[in-house]
Short mmCIF file of C-alpha atoms and ligand atoms in Angstrom, two decimals:
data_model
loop_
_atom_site.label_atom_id
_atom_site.label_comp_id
_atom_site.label_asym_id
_atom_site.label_seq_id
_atom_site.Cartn_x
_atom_site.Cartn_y
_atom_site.Cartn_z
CA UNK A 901 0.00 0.00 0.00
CA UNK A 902 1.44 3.48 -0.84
CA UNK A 903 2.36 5.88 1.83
CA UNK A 904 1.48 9.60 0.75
CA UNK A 905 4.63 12.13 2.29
CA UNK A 906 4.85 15.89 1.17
CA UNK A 907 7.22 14.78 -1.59
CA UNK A 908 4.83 12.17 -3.38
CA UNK A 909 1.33 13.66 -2.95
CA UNK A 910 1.63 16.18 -5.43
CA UNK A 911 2.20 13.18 -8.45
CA UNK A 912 -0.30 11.06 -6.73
CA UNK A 913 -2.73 13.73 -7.41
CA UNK A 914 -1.69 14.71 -11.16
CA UNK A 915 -1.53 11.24 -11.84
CA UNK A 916 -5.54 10.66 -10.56
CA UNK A 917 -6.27 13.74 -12.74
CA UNK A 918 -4.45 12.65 -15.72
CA UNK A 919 -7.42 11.19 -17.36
CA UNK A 920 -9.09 14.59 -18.03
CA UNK A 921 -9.94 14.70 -21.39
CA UNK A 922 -9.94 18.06 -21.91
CA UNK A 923 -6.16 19.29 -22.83
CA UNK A 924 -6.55 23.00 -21.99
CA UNK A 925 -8.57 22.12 -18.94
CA UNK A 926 -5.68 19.44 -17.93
CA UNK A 927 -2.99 21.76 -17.83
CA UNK A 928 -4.71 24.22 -15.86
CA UNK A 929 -6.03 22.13 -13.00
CA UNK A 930 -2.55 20.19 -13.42
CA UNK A 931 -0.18 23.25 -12.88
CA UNK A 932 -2.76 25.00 -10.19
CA UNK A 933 -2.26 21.78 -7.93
CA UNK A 934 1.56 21.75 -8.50
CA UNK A 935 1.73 25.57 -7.44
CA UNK A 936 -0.93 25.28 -4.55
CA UNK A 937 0.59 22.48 -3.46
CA UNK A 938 4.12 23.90 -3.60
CA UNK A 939 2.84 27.18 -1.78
CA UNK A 940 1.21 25.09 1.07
CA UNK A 941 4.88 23.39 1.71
CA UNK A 942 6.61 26.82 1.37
CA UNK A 943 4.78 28.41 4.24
CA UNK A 944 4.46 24.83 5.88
CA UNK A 945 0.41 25.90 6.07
CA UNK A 946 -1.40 23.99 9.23
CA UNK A 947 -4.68 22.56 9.59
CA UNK A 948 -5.65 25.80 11.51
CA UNK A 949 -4.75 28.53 8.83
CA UNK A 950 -5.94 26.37 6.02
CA UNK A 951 -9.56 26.03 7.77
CA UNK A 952 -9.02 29.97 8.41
CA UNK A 953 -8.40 30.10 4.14
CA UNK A 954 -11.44 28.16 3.74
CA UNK A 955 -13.72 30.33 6.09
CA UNK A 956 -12.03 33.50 3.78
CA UNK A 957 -13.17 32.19 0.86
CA UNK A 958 -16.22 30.49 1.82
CA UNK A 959 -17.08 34.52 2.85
CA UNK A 960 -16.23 35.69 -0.20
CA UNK A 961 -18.41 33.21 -2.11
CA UNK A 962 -21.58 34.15 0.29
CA UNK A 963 -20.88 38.50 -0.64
CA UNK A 964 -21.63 37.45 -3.63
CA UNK A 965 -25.17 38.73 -5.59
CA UNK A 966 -26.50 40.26 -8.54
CA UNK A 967 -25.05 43.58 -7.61
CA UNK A 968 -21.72 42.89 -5.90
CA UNK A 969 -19.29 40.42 -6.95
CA UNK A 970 -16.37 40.12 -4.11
CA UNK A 971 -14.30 37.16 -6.08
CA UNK A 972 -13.31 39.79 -8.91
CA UNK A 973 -12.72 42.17 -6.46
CA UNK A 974 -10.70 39.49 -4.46
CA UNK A 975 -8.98 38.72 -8.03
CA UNK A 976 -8.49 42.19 -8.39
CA UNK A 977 -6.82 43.47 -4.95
CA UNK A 978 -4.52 40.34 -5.31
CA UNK A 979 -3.19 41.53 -8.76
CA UNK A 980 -4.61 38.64 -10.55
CA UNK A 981 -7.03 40.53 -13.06
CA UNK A 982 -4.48 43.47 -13.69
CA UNK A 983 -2.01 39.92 -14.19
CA UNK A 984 -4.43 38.46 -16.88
CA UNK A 985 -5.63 42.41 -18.41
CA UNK A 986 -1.58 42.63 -19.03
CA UNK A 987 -0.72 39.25 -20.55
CA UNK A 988 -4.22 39.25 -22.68
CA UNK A 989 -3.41 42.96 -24.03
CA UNK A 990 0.44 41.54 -25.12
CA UNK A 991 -1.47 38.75 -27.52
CA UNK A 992 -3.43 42.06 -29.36
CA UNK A 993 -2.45 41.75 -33.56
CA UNK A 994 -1.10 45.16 -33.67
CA UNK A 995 -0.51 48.58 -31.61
CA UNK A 996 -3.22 49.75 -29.75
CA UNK A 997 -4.50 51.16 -26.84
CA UNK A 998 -3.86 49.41 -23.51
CA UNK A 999 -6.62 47.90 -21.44
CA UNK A 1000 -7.42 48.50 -17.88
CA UNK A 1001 -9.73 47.00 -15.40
CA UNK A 1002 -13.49 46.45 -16.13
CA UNK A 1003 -14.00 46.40 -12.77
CA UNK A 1004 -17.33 45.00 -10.52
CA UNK A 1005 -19.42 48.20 -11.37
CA UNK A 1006 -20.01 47.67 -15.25
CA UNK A 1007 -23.68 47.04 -16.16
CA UNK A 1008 -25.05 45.15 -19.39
CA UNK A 1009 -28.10 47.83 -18.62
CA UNK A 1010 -26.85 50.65 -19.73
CA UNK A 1011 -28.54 54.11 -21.45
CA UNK A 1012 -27.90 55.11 -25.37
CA UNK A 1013 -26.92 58.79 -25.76
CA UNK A 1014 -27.03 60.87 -28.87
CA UNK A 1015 -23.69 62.71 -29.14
CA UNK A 1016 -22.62 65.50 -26.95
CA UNK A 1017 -25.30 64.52 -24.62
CA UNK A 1018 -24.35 64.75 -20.15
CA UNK A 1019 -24.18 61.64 -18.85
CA UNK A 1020 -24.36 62.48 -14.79
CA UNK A 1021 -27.37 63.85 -13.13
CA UNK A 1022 -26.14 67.37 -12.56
CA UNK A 1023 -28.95 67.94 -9.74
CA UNK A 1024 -26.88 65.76 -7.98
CA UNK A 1025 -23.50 68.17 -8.03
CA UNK A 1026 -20.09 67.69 -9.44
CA UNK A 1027 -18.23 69.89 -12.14
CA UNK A 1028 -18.96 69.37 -15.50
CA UNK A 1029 -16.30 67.84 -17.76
CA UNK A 1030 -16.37 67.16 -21.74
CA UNK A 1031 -14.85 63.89 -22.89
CA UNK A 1032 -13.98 63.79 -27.08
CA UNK A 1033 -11.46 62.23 -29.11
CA UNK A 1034 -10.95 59.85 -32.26
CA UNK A 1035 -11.75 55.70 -32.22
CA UNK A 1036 -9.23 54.74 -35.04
CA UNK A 1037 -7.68 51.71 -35.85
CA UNK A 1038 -3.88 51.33 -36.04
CA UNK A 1039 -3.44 52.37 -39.77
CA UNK A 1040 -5.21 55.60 -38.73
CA UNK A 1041 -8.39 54.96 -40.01
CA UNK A 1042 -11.52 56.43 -38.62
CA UNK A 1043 -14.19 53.40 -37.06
CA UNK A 1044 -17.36 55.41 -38.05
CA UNK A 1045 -20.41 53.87 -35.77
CA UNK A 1046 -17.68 52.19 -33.16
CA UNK A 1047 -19.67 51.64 -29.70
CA UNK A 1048 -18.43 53.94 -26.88
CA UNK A 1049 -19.48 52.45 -23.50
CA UNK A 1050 -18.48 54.71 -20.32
CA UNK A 1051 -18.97 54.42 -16.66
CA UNK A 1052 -17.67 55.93 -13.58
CA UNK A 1053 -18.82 57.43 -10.37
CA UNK A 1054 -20.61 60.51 -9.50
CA UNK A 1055 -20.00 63.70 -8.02
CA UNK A 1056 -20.40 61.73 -4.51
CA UNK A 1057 -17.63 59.06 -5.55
CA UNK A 1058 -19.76 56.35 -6.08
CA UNK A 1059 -21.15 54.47 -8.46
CA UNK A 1060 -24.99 54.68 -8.97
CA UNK A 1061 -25.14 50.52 -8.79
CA UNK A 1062 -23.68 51.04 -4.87
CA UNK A 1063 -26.87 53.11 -4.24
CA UNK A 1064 -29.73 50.53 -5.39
CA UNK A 1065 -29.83 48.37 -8.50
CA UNK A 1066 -32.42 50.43 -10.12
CA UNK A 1067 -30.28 53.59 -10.26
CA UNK A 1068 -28.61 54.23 -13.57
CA UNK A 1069 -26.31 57.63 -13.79
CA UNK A 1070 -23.41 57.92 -15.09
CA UNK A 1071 -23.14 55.51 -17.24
CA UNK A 1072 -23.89 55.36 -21.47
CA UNK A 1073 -23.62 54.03 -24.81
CA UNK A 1074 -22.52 55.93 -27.47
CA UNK A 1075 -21.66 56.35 -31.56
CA UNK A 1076 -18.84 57.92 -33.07
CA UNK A 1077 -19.79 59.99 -35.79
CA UNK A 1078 -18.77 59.21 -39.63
CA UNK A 1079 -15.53 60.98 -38.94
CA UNK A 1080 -14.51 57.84 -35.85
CA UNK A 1081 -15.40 61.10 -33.67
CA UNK A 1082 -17.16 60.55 -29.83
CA UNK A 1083 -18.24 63.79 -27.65
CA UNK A 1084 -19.94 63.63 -24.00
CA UNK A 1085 -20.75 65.29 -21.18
CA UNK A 1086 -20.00 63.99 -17.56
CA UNK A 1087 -19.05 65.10 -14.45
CA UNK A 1088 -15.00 65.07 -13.41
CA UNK A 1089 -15.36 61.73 -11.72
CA UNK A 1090 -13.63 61.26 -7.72
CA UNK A 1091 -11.21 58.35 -6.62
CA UNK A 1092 -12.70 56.09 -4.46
CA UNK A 1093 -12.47 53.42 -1.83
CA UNK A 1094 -13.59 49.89 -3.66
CA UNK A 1095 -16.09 48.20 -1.64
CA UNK A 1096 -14.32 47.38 2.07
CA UNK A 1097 -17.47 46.23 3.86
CA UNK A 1098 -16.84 42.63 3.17
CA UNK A 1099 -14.30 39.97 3.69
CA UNK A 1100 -11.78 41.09 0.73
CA UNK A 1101 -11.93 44.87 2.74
CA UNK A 1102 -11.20 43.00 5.84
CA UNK A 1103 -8.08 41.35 3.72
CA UNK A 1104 -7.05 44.78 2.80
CA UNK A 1105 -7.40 46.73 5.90
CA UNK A 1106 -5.42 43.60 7.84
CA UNK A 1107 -2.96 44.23 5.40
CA UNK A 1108 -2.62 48.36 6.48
CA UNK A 1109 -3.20 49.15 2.38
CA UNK A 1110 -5.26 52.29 2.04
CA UNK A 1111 -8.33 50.60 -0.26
CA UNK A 1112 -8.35 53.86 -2.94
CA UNK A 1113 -8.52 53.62 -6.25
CA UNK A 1114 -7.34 57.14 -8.16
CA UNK A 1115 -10.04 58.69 -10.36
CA UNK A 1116 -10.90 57.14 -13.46
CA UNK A 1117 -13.57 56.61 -16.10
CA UNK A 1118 -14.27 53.17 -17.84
CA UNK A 1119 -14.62 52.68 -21.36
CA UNK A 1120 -15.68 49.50 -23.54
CA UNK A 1121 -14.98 50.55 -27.01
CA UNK A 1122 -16.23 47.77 -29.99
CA UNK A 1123 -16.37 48.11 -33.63
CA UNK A 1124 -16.91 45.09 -36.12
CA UNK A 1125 -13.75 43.21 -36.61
CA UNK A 1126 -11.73 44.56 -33.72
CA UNK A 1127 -10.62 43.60 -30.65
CA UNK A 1128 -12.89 44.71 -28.27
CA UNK A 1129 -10.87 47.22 -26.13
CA UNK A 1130 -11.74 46.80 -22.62
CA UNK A 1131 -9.88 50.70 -20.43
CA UNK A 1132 -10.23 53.65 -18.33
CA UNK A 1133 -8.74 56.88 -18.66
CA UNK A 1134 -7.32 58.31 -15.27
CA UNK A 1135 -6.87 62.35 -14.17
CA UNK A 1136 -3.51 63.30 -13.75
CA UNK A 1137 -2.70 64.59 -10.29
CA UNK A 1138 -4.10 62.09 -8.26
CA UNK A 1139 -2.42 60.86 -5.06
CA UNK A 1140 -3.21 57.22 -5.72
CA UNK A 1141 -2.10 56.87 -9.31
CA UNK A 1142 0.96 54.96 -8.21
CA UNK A 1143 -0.28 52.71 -5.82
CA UNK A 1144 -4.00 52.20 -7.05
CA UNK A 1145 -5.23 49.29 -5.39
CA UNK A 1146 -6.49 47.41 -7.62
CA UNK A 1147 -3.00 48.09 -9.81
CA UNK A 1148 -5.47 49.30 -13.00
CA UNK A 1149 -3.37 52.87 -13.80
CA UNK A 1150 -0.77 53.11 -16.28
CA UNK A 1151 1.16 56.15 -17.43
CA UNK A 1152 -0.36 55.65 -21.20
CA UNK A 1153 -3.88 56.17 -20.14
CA UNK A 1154 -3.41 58.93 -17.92
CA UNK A 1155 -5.25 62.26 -18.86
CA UNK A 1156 -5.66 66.18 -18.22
CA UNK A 1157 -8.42 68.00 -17.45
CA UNK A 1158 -7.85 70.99 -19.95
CA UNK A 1159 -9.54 74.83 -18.54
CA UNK A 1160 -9.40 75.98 -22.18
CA UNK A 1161 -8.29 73.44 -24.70
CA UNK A 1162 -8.86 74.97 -28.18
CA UNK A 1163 -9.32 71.59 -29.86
CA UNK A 1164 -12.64 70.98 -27.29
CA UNK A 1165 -15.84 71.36 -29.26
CA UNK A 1166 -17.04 72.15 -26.65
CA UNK A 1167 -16.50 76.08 -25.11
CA UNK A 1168 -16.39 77.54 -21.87
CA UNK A 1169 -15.80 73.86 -20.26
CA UNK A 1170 -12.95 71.98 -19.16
CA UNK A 1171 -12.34 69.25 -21.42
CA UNK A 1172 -10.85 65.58 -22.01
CA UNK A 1173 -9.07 64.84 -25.71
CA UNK A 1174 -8.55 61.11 -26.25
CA UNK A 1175 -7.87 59.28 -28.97
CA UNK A 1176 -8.18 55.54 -28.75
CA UNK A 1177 -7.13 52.98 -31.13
CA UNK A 1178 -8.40 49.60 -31.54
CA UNK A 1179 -6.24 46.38 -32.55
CA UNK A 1180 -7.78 44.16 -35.41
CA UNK A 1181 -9.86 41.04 -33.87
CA UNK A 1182 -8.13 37.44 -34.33
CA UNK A 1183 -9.61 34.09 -34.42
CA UNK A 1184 -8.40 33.59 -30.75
CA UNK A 1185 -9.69 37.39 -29.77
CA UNK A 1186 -13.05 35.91 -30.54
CA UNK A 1187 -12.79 32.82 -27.94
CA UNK A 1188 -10.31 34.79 -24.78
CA UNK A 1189 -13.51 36.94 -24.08
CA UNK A 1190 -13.79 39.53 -21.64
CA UNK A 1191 -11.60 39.82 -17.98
CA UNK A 1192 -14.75 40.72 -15.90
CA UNK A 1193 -18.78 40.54 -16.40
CA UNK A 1194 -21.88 42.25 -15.06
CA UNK A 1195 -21.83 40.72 -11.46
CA UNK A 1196 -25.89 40.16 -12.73
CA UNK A 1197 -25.03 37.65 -15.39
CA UNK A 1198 -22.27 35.64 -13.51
C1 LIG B 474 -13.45 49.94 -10.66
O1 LIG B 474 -12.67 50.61 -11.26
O2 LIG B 474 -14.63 50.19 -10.83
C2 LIG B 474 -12.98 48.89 -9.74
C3 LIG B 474 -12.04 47.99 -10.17
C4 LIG B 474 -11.62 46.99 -9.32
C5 LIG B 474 -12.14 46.90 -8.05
C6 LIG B 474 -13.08 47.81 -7.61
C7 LIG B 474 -13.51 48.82 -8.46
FE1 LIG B 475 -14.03 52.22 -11.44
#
């Protein structure tokens, strides 16, 4: 009879699992047990902590509803999604626009807007801001009737989905115009802390980290036969673009809030210019899908 010791178990178990038929699925459940097995020895993990693991998670799972979904924020805060944004973004067919976080606040449900139109409630405060710019692809060329999804929080630094699930501001869909050009109206959007009244917050607070994400808004640009780009756009000046934690800001999509730019069509308020460019879709583009989902259809 075989006698299991730290040293054999982790072949015992990829060789019970090496029947999977699935090849993709095989390699990921095989190299998952080789690492989590690996990281239990490394920290020598007792009965006690790994019960204490399981409670974690078993909280995490029971946050969960239609409107809140604490394993992608979990996933997020641990690096993971910003770990699968990066190395998905590297696979794109040509230069492009990065991606950034979709984040556990987008919503399938959202508004159409003709273009120019506000966004944000205004009764509800904040200062107004215009967003425009160019969707193009990488030769240059204009995407004429490219979908222009935005989100982001109000004036009060929250998003209307953290108020009640019938809410909808500050969030829309979009056209640019025959020229690739898109034009709104929202209100400069605030960092935030993400969600720390459940047990990923209780991770994050244990761990002395400050919880903020730096202010941002989200984008979901698509156009037929492109990869759909999946960003934000964050202000400069921020205290928290450095150590955002969620680790969603990059230098390349950082933007300024322009008093006066000359290039705004729109006068007399401040303004956002950015152009974004979309990669051309591949066969495997069509099959990766999308790093996050509308917490409502997971
Ligand atoms: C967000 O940007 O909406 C977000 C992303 C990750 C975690 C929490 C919020
Ligand atoms: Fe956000």
């Amino acid at each position: 009879m075989r006698e299991y010791t730290p040293e054999n178990i982790t072949d015992a178990v990829l060789e019970q699992m090496s029947t999977a038929p699935d090849p993709r699925m095989k390699e990921i459940m095989e190299s998952a047990v080789r690492h989590l097995h690996a990281f239990a020895r490394d920290v020598n993990l007792t009965p006690a902590e790994w019960l204490k693991g399981i409670e974690f998670m078993t909280k995490v799972g029971q946050m969960c509803s239609p409107a809140r979904q604490e394993f992608i924020l979990l996933s997020d805060t641990l690096g993971l999604s910003a770990l699968v944004n990066i190395m998905h973004d590297k696979t794109k067919m040509e230069e492009a626009t990065g991606a950034s976080l979709l984040g556990p606040f987008f919503r399938e449900n959202t508004p159409q807007f003709e273009k120019g139109e506000q966004i944000a409630r205004i009764d509800k405060g904040g200062s107004e801001v215009v967003l425009h710019g160019r969707i193009a692809n990488a030769s240059g060329e204009p995407l004429p009737g490219a979908q222009v999804t935005v989100w982001q929080t109000a004036a009060d630094g929250r998003y209307d989905i953290q108020n009640s699930m019938e809410e909808i501001d500050c969030r829309g869909i979009f056209r640019a115009d025959d020229k690739g050009n898109y034009l709104l109206r929202t209100v400069r959007p605030l960092g935030y802390f993400i969600p720390l009244d459940g047990p990923v917050g209780q991770m994050v607070m244990a761990q002395k980290r400050h919880g903020k994400r730096p202010a941002h808004i989200h984008f979901l640009i698509s156009a037929p036969g492109y990869r759909e780009l999946v960003t934000a756009l964050y202000l400069s000046g921020d205290e928290h673009l450095e150590d955002d934690v969620v680790f969603g800001a990059s230098g390349d999509l950082v933007v300024e809030v322009k008093a006066n730019d000359p290039a705004s069509p729109v006068k007399g308020v401040p303004s956002i210019h950015f152009d974004f460019c979309l990669a051309r879709e591949s066969e495997a583009d069509r099959r990766a899908g999308r790093i996050g989902a509308d917490p409502g259809q997971l």
